[in-house]
PDB file of C-alpha atoms in Angstrom:
ATOM      1  CA  ASP A   1       0.282   0.123   0.230  1.00  0.00           C
ATOM      2  CA  LEU A   2       1.499   3.382  -1.128  1.00  0.00           C
ATOM      3  CA  LEU A   3      -0.073   5.243   1.579  1.00  0.00           C
ATOM      4  CA  GLN A   4       1.629   2.919   4.156  1.00  0.00           C
ATOM      5  CA  ALA A   5       4.514   3.335   2.179  1.00  0.00           C
ATOM      6  CA  LYS A   6       4.736   7.344   2.616  1.00  0.00           C
ATOM      7  CA  ALA A   7       3.900   6.768   6.020  1.00  0.00           C
ATOM      8  CA  ALA A   8       6.539   4.576   7.221  1.00  0.00           C
ATOM      9  CA  VAL A   9       9.276   6.498   5.011  1.00  0.00           C
ATOM     10  CA  ILE A  10       7.829  10.024   7.011  1.00  0.00           C
ATOM     11  CA  GLY A  11       8.148   7.763  10.348  1.00  0.00           C
ATOM     12  CA  CYS A  12      12.089   7.163   9.446  1.00  0.00           C
ATOM     13  CA  ARG A  13      12.541  10.592   8.781  1.00  0.00           C
ATOM     14  CA  LEU A  14      11.078  12.086  12.249  1.00  0.00           C
ATOM     15  CA  ALA A  15      13.080   9.274  14.214  1.00  0.00           C
ATOM     16  CA  MET A  16      16.121  10.546  12.220  1.00  0.00           C
ATOM     17  CA  ALA A  17      15.550  13.811  13.469  1.00  0.00           C
ATOM     18  CA  LEU A  18      14.717  12.820  16.716  1.00  0.00           C
ATOM     19  CA  VAL A  19      17.753  10.909  17.685  1.00  0.00           C
ATOM     20  CA  GLY A  20      19.979  13.760  15.243  1.00  0.00           C
ATOM     21  CA  ARG A  21      21.269  10.276  13.247  1.00  0.00           C
ATOM     22  CA  GLU A  22      20.726   9.742   9.136  1.00  0.00           C
ATOM     23  CA  VAL A  23      20.993   6.060   8.065  1.00  0.00           C
ATOM     24  CA  PRO A  24      20.226   4.798   4.295  1.00  0.00           C
ATOM     25  CA  LEU A  25      16.832   4.895   3.473  1.00  0.00           C
ATOM     26  CA  GLN A  26      15.821   1.732   1.440  1.00  0.00           C
ATOM     27  CA  VAL A  27      12.311   1.129   0.412  1.00  0.00           C
ATOM     28  CA  GLN A  28      10.437  -1.971  -1.490  1.00  0.00           C
ATOM     29  CA  VAL A  29       7.497  -2.626  -3.335  1.00  0.00           C
ATOM     30  CA  THR A  30       5.702  -6.052  -3.621  1.00  0.00           C
ATOM     31  CA  VAL A  31       4.293  -6.667  -7.163  1.00  0.00           C
ATOM     32  CA  GLU A  32       1.843  -9.429  -7.297  1.00  0.00           C
ATOM     33  CA  THR A  33       1.571 -12.147 -10.182  1.00  0.00           C
ATOM     34  CA  THR A  34      -1.195  -9.875 -11.518  1.00  0.00           C
ATOM     35  CA  GLY A  35       1.733  -7.077 -12.297  1.00  0.00           C
ATOM     36  CA  ARG A  36       0.499  -4.773 -10.118  1.00  0.00           C
ATOM     37  CA  MET A  37       0.802  -4.421  -6.149  1.00  0.00           C
ATOM     38  CA  LEU A  38      -2.206  -5.305  -3.962  1.00  0.00           C
ATOM     39  CA  MET A  39      -3.975  -2.604  -3.868  1.00  0.00           C
ATOM     40  CA  GLY A  40      -3.440  -2.227  -7.539  1.00  0.00           C
ATOM     41  CA  SER A  41      -0.907  -0.054  -7.836  1.00  0.00           C
ATOM     42  CA  GLU A  42       1.298  -0.440 -10.950  1.00  0.00           C
ATOM     43  CA  THR A  43       4.938  -0.118 -10.445  1.00  0.00           C
ATOM     44  CA  GLY A  44       4.872   3.492 -12.355  1.00  0.00           C
ATOM     45  CA  ALA A  45       2.631   4.861  -9.843  1.00  0.00           C
ATOM     46  CA  ALA A  46       5.048   3.388  -7.183  1.00  0.00           C
ATOM     47  CA  LEU A  47       8.160   5.010  -8.476  1.00  0.00           C
ATOM     48  CA  THR A  48       6.572   8.206  -8.722  1.00  0.00           C
ATOM     49  CA  VAL A  49       5.132   8.060  -5.258  1.00  0.00           C
ATOM     50  CA  LEU A  50       8.331   7.425  -3.666  1.00  0.00           C
ATOM     51  CA  ASP A  51      10.541   8.979  -5.929  1.00  0.00           C
ATOM     52  CA  ALA A  52       9.092  11.926  -4.219  1.00  0.00           C
ATOM     53  CA  LEU A  53      10.215  11.024  -1.019  1.00  0.00           C
ATOM     54  CA  ARG A  54      13.641  10.962  -1.485  1.00  0.00           C
ATOM     55  CA  PRO A  55      14.890   7.377  -0.263  1.00  0.00           C
ATOM     56  CA  ASP A  56      18.458   6.803  -1.171  1.00  0.00           C
ATOM     57  CA  VAL A  57      17.325   3.093  -2.479  1.00  0.00           C
ATOM     58  CA  ILE A  58      14.013   1.653  -4.146  1.00  0.00           C
ATOM     59  CA  GLY A  59      13.303  -1.908  -5.135  1.00  0.00           C
ATOM     60  CA  LEU A  60      11.166  -5.070  -5.197  1.00  0.00           C
ATOM     61  CA  ASN A  61      10.495  -7.759  -2.654  1.00  0.00           C
ATOM     62  CA  CYS A  62       8.166 -10.785  -1.909  1.00  0.00           C
ATOM     63  CA  ALA A  63       5.303 -12.421  -3.550  1.00  0.00           C
ATOM     64  CA  THR A  64       7.177 -13.823  -6.773  1.00  0.00           C
ATOM     65  CA  GLY A  65      10.283 -15.300  -7.639  1.00  0.00           C
ATOM     66  CA  PRO A  66      12.657 -13.507  -9.940  1.00  0.00           C
ATOM     67  CA  GLU A  67      11.733 -14.232 -13.212  1.00  0.00           C
ATOM     68  CA  GLU A  68       8.177 -12.374 -12.576  1.00  0.00           C
ATOM     69  CA  MET A  69      10.050  -9.295 -11.518  1.00  0.00           C
ATOM     70  CA  GLY A  70      11.940  -9.217 -14.588  1.00  0.00           C
ATOM     71  CA  GLU A  71       9.839  -6.380 -16.658  1.00  0.00           C
ATOM     72  CA  HIS A  72       9.422  -4.451 -12.888  1.00  0.00           C
ATOM     73  CA  LEU A  73      12.848  -4.377 -12.715  1.00  0.00           C
ATOM     74  CA  ARG A  74      13.437  -3.102 -16.384  1.00  0.00           C
ATOM     75  CA  TYR A  75      11.024  -0.218 -15.759  1.00  0.00           C
ATOM     76  CA  LEU A  76      13.013   0.187 -12.378  1.00  0.00           C
ATOM     77  CA  SER A  77      16.512  -0.104 -14.602  1.00  0.00           C
ATOM     78  CA  ALA A  78      14.908   2.614 -16.913  1.00  0.00           C
ATOM     79  CA  HIS A  79      13.277   5.857 -15.461  1.00  0.00           C
ATOM     80  CA  CYS A  80      14.517   5.402 -11.191  1.00  0.00           C
ATOM     81  CA  ARG A  81      16.560   7.957 -10.373  1.00  0.00           C
ATOM     82  CA  VAL A  82      18.213   6.102  -7.322  1.00  0.00           C
ATOM     83  CA  PRO A  83      20.065   2.792  -7.039  1.00  0.00           C
ATOM     84  CA  ILE A  84      17.672  -0.232  -7.266  1.00  0.00           C
ATOM     85  CA  SER A  85      17.252  -2.944  -5.342  1.00  0.00           C
ATOM     86  CA  VAL A  86      15.398  -6.732  -5.808  1.00  0.00           C
ATOM     87  CA  GLN A  87      14.757  -9.224  -3.320  1.00  0.00           C
ATOM     88  CA  PRO A  88      12.888 -12.068  -4.765  1.00  0.00           C
ATOM     89  CA  ASN A  89      11.137 -15.345  -3.450  1.00  0.00           C
ATOM     90  CA  ALA A  90      12.784 -18.870  -4.065  1.00  0.00           C
ATOM     91  CA  GLY A  91      10.245 -18.854  -7.106  1.00  0.00           C
ATOM     92  CA  LEU A  92       6.624 -18.820  -6.787  1.00  0.00           C
ATOM     93  CA  PRO A  93       5.288 -20.895  -3.343  1.00  0.00           C
ATOM     94  CA  SER A  94       3.692 -23.845  -3.451  1.00  0.00           C
ATOM     95  CA  VAL A  95       1.937 -26.635  -0.752  1.00  0.00           C
ATOM     96  CA  VAL A  96       3.463 -29.409  -1.021  1.00  0.00           C
ATOM     97  CA  GLU A  97       2.461 -32.158   1.806  1.00  0.00           C
ATOM     98  CA  GLY A  98       1.107 -29.326   3.736  1.00  0.00           C
ATOM     99  CA  LYS A  99       3.894 -27.611   4.068  1.00  0.00           C
ATOM    100  CA  MET A 100       5.085 -24.373   1.540  1.00  0.00           C
ATOM    101  CA  HIS A 101       7.734 -25.029  -0.695  1.00  0.00           C
ATOM    102  CA  TYR A 102       9.742 -23.007  -2.943  1.00  0.00           C
ATOM    103  CA  GLU A 103      10.904 -24.436  -6.321  1.00  0.00           C
ATOM    104  CA  LEU A 104      14.213 -22.271  -7.195  1.00  0.00           C
ATOM    105  CA  THR A 105      17.614 -23.767  -6.218  1.00  0.00           C
ATOM    106  CA  PRO A 106      20.522 -21.504  -4.654  1.00  0.00           C
ATOM    107  CA  ALA A 107      22.154 -22.121  -8.405  1.00  0.00           C
ATOM    108  CA  GLN A 108      19.347 -20.447  -9.896  1.00  0.00           C
ATOM    109  CA  LEU A 109      18.673 -17.622  -7.633  1.00  0.00           C
ATOM    110  CA  ALA A 110      22.061 -16.620  -8.259  1.00  0.00           C
ATOM    111  CA  GLU A 111      22.117 -16.805 -11.897  1.00  0.00           C
ATOM    112  CA  TYR A 112      19.032 -14.344 -11.909  1.00  0.00           C
ATOM    113  CA  HIS A 113      20.693 -11.611 -10.036  1.00  0.00           C
ATOM    114  CA  THR A 114      23.685 -12.049 -11.700  1.00  0.00           C
ATOM    115  CA  ARG A 115      21.486 -11.299 -15.208  1.00  0.00           C
ATOM    116  CA  PHE A 116      19.854  -8.305 -13.078  1.00  0.00           C
ATOM    117  CA  VAL A 117      23.261  -6.852 -12.066  1.00  0.00           C
ATOM    118  CA  ARG A 118      24.778  -7.347 -15.319  1.00  0.00           C
ATOM    119  CA  GLU A 119      21.869  -6.363 -17.485  1.00  0.00           C
ATOM    120  CA  LEU A 120      19.588  -3.852 -15.777  1.00  0.00           C
ATOM    121  CA  GLY A 121      22.085  -2.472 -13.046  1.00  0.00           C
ATOM    122  CA  VAL A 122      20.791  -3.376 -10.112  1.00  0.00           C
ATOM    123  CA  SER A 123      22.976  -2.412  -6.945  1.00  0.00           C
ATOM    124  CA  VAL A 124      21.409  -4.411  -3.662  1.00  0.00           C
ATOM    125  CA  VAL A 125      20.374  -7.863  -4.047  1.00  0.00           C
ATOM    126  CA  GLY A 126      19.094 -10.228  -1.160  1.00  0.00           C
ATOM    127  CA  GLY A 127      16.281 -12.912  -0.637  1.00  0.00           C
ATOM    128  CA  CYS A 128      13.202 -12.874   0.507  1.00  0.00           C
ATOM    129  CA  CYS A 129      10.461 -16.008   1.461  1.00  0.00           C
ATOM    130  CA  GLY A 130      12.031 -18.927   0.575  1.00  0.00           C
ATOM    131  CA  THR A 131      15.737 -17.981   0.571  1.00  0.00           C
ATOM    132  CA  THR A 132      17.855 -19.949   2.650  1.00  0.00           C
ATOM    133  CA  PRO A 133      22.133 -19.228   3.983  1.00  0.00           C
ATOM    134  CA  ALA A 134      22.771 -21.581   1.315  1.00  0.00           C
ATOM    135  CA  HIS A 135      20.526 -19.009  -1.709  1.00  0.00           C
ATOM    136  CA  LEU A 136      22.300 -16.172  -0.574  1.00  0.00           C
ATOM    137  CA  ARG A 137      25.600 -17.695  -0.758  1.00  0.00           C
ATOM    138  CA  ALA A 138      25.526 -18.740  -3.889  1.00  0.00           C
ATOM    139  CA  VAL A 139      24.561 -15.014  -4.462  1.00  0.00           C
ATOM    140  CA  VAL A 140      27.383 -13.958  -2.835  1.00  0.00           C
ATOM    141  CA  GLU A 141      29.840 -15.964  -4.733  1.00  0.00           C
ATOM    142  CA  ALA A 142      28.261 -15.340  -8.302  1.00  0.00           C
ATOM    143  CA  LEU A 143      28.051 -11.778  -7.430  1.00  0.00           C
ATOM    144  CA  SER A 144      31.865 -10.916  -6.300  1.00  0.00           C
ATOM    145  CA  GLY A 145      33.483  -8.548  -8.142  1.00  0.00           C
ATOM    146  CA  VAL A 146      30.896  -8.015 -10.654  1.00  0.00           C
ATOM    147  CA  GLU A 147      29.922  -4.473 -10.981  1.00  0.00           C
ATOM    148  CA  PRO A 148      26.409  -3.306 -11.827  1.00  0.00           C
ATOM    149  CA  ALA A 149      25.619  -2.391 -15.137  1.00  0.00           C
ATOM    150  CA  ARG A 150      25.728   1.643 -15.849  1.00  0.00           C
ATOM    151  CA  ARG A 151      21.996   2.738 -16.082  1.00  0.00           C
ATOM    152  CA  GLU A 152      21.069   6.434 -17.538  1.00  0.00           C
ATOM    153  CA  PRO A 153      17.619   6.451 -16.314  1.00  0.00           C
ATOM    154  CA  ALA A 154      15.034   8.570 -18.215  1.00  0.00           C
ATOM    155  CA  PHE A 155      13.470  10.278 -15.304  1.00  0.00           C
ATOM    156  CA  GLU A 156       9.293  11.427 -16.250  1.00  0.00           C
ATOM    157  CA  PRO A 157       8.419  14.413 -14.482  1.00  0.00           C
ATOM    158  CA  GLY A 158       4.590  13.452 -13.201  1.00  0.00           C
ATOM    159  CA  CYS A 159       2.008  12.788 -10.460  1.00  0.00           C
ATOM    160  CA  ALA A 160       0.323   9.084  -9.387  1.00  0.00           C
ATOM    161  CA  SER A 161      -3.150   8.444  -8.083  1.00  0.00           C
ATOM    162  CA  LEU A 162      -2.970   5.188  -5.940  1.00  0.00           C
ATOM    163  CA  TYR A 163      -2.775   3.416  -9.199  1.00  0.00           C
ATOM    164  CA  SER A 164      -1.271   4.608 -12.069  1.00  0.00           C
ATOM    165  CA  HIS A 165       0.980   7.651 -13.269  1.00  0.00           C
ATOM    166  CA  VAL A 166       0.089  10.595 -15.374  1.00  0.00           C
ATOM    167  CA  ALA A 167       3.425  12.509 -17.168  1.00  0.00           C
ATOM    168  CA  TYR A 168       3.272  16.306 -16.765  1.00  0.00           C
ATOM    169  CA  ASP A 169       3.910  16.183 -20.312  1.00  0.00           C
ATOM    170  CA  GLN A 170       0.809  15.765 -22.182  1.00  0.00           C
ATOM    171  CA  VAL A 171       1.504  15.693 -25.726  1.00  0.00           C
ATOM    172  CA  PRO A 172       0.108  17.234 -27.945  1.00  0.00           C
ATOM    173  CA  SER A 173      -2.201  19.541 -25.588  1.00  0.00           C
ATOM    174  CA  VAL A 174      -1.178  20.540 -22.409  1.00  0.00           C
ATOM    175  CA  LEU A 175      -2.095  19.112 -19.080  1.00  0.00           C
ATOM    176  CA  ALA A 176      -5.977  19.133 -18.341  1.00  0.00           C
ATOM    177  CA  VAL A 177      -7.121  19.182 -14.488  1.00  0.00           C
ATOM    178  CA  GLY A 178     -10.161  18.695 -13.522  1.00  0.00           C
ATOM    179  CA  GLU A 179     -11.258  21.008 -10.591  1.00  0.00           C
ATOM    180  CA  ARG A 180     -15.272  20.127  -9.811  1.00  0.00           C
ATOM    181  CA  THR A 181     -13.494  18.324  -6.589  1.00  0.00           C
ATOM    182  CA  ASN A 182     -12.033  21.238  -5.153  1.00  0.00           C
ATOM    183  CA  ALA A 183     -14.545  22.101  -2.246  1.00  0.00           C
ATOM    184  CA  ASN A 184     -13.832  25.849  -3.033  1.00  0.00           C
ATOM    185  CA  GLY A 185     -14.534  26.228  -6.519  1.00  0.00           C
ATOM    186  CA  SER A 186     -17.425  23.652  -6.985  1.00  0.00           C
ATOM    187  CA  LYS A 187     -20.209  24.012  -5.048  1.00  0.00           C
ATOM    188  CA  ALA A 188     -22.016  20.960  -5.449  1.00  0.00           C
ATOM    189  CA  PHE A 189     -18.756  19.108  -5.070  1.00  0.00           C
ATOM    190  CA  ARG A 190     -18.676  20.769  -1.264  1.00  0.00           C
ATOM    191  CA  ASP A 191     -22.610  20.072  -0.543  1.00  0.00           C
ATOM    192  CA  ALA A 192     -22.010  16.347  -1.629  1.00  0.00           C
ATOM    193  CA  MET A 193     -18.955  16.135   0.739  1.00  0.00           C
ATOM    194  CA  LEU A 194     -20.911  17.942   3.679  1.00  0.00           C
ATOM    195  CA  ALA A 195     -23.880  15.278   3.054  1.00  0.00           C
ATOM    196  CA  LYS A 196     -20.866  12.454   2.820  1.00  0.00           C
ATOM    197  CA  ASP A 197     -22.933  11.626  -0.422  1.00  0.00           C
ATOM    198  CA  TRP A 198     -19.744  10.055  -1.960  1.00  0.00           C
ATOM    199  CA  ASP A 199     -21.063   8.371  -4.876  1.00  0.00           C
ATOM    200  CA  ALA A 200     -21.704  11.864  -6.033  1.00  0.00           C
ATOM    201  CA  CYS A 201     -18.365  12.777  -5.041  1.00  0.00           C
ATOM    202  CA  VAL A 202     -17.334  10.186  -7.124  1.00  0.00           C
ATOM    203  CA  SER A 203     -19.673  11.070  -9.776  1.00  0.00           C
ATOM    204  CA  LEU A 204     -18.525  14.570 -10.038  1.00  0.00           C
ATOM    205  CA  ALA A 205     -14.946  12.858 -10.564  1.00  0.00           C
ATOM    206  CA  LYS A 206     -15.662  10.872 -13.292  1.00  0.00           C
ATOM    207  CA  ASP A 207     -17.639  13.689 -15.006  1.00  0.00           C
ATOM    208  CA  ALA A 208     -14.026  16.046 -15.385  1.00  0.00           C
ATOM    209  CA  VAL A 209     -12.594  12.229 -16.384  1.00  0.00           C
ATOM    210  CA  ARG A 210     -14.931  11.969 -19.154  1.00  0.00           C
ATOM    211  CA  ALA A 211     -14.198  15.565 -20.220  1.00  0.00           C
ATOM    212  CA  GLY A 212     -11.247  15.311 -20.913  1.00  0.00           C
ATOM    213  CA  SER A 213      -9.230  15.886 -17.495  1.00  0.00           C
ATOM    214  CA  HIS A 214      -6.004  14.140 -17.346  1.00  0.00           C
ATOM    215  CA  VAL A 215      -5.811  14.733 -13.388  1.00  0.00           C
ATOM    216  CA  ILE A 216      -7.989  15.329 -10.511  1.00  0.00           C
ATOM    217  CA  ASP A 217      -7.898  18.211  -7.903  1.00  0.00           C
ATOM    218  CA  VAL A 218      -9.007  16.790  -4.836  1.00  0.00           C
ATOM    219  CA  CYS A 219      -9.636  19.628  -2.042  1.00  0.00           C
ATOM    220  CA  VAL A 220     -12.371  18.952   1.000  1.00  0.00           C
ATOM    221  CA  ASP A 221     -10.415  22.129   2.915  1.00  0.00           C
ATOM    222  CA  TYR A 222     -12.560  25.275   2.042  1.00  0.00           C
ATOM    223  CA  THR A 223     -12.885  28.429   3.221  1.00  0.00           C
ATOM    224  CA  GLY A 224     -16.445  29.500   5.559  1.00  0.00           C
ATOM    225  CA  ALA A 225     -18.277  27.713   7.579  1.00  0.00           C
TER     226      ALA A 225
END
């Protein structure tokens, strides 16, 4: 959940300020076999939200094995401005004789990580569910002396909803912002909000999208009683 990630990062920043000590901050998201995070967020939305928080490392972990992470890592490699990380499971989990089982061998995990480092410029590697000391030993041995590929990420300025990234540069038109969901500019939205008529609020937003808005300005703070 990207809101949880934002809250965690802000909490870490406050804690570091409180004790007067700065430590590296690594944020990883979990992408399901659906190609999105559990709440429906795509990789582009996650990167846009996390990049604004300025962590030291952004990456992926858990849920799947390295094979399923490849395309999402490729996106991060092409667009992420900070070092990227990956901590996959030892393959997709399955239940064998009533116990959780992971198919990937130490050698196979090491092979995937070697490819990620050499081809996509991944800087931080590790293992999540199903990985053992043998898995990580194989990874360390395989990557000893291996330099990550040089990346030249193409950062795309934009904003994100919970689900997707929207670039600020809309070709061939300008970026259209729908403002009917602003309580200061729309009496209809303000009245619906105060009446807790959420269906009406959502309907106004959908109308703005149908009218051609690329993003929606949601403002629930307003002047006056």
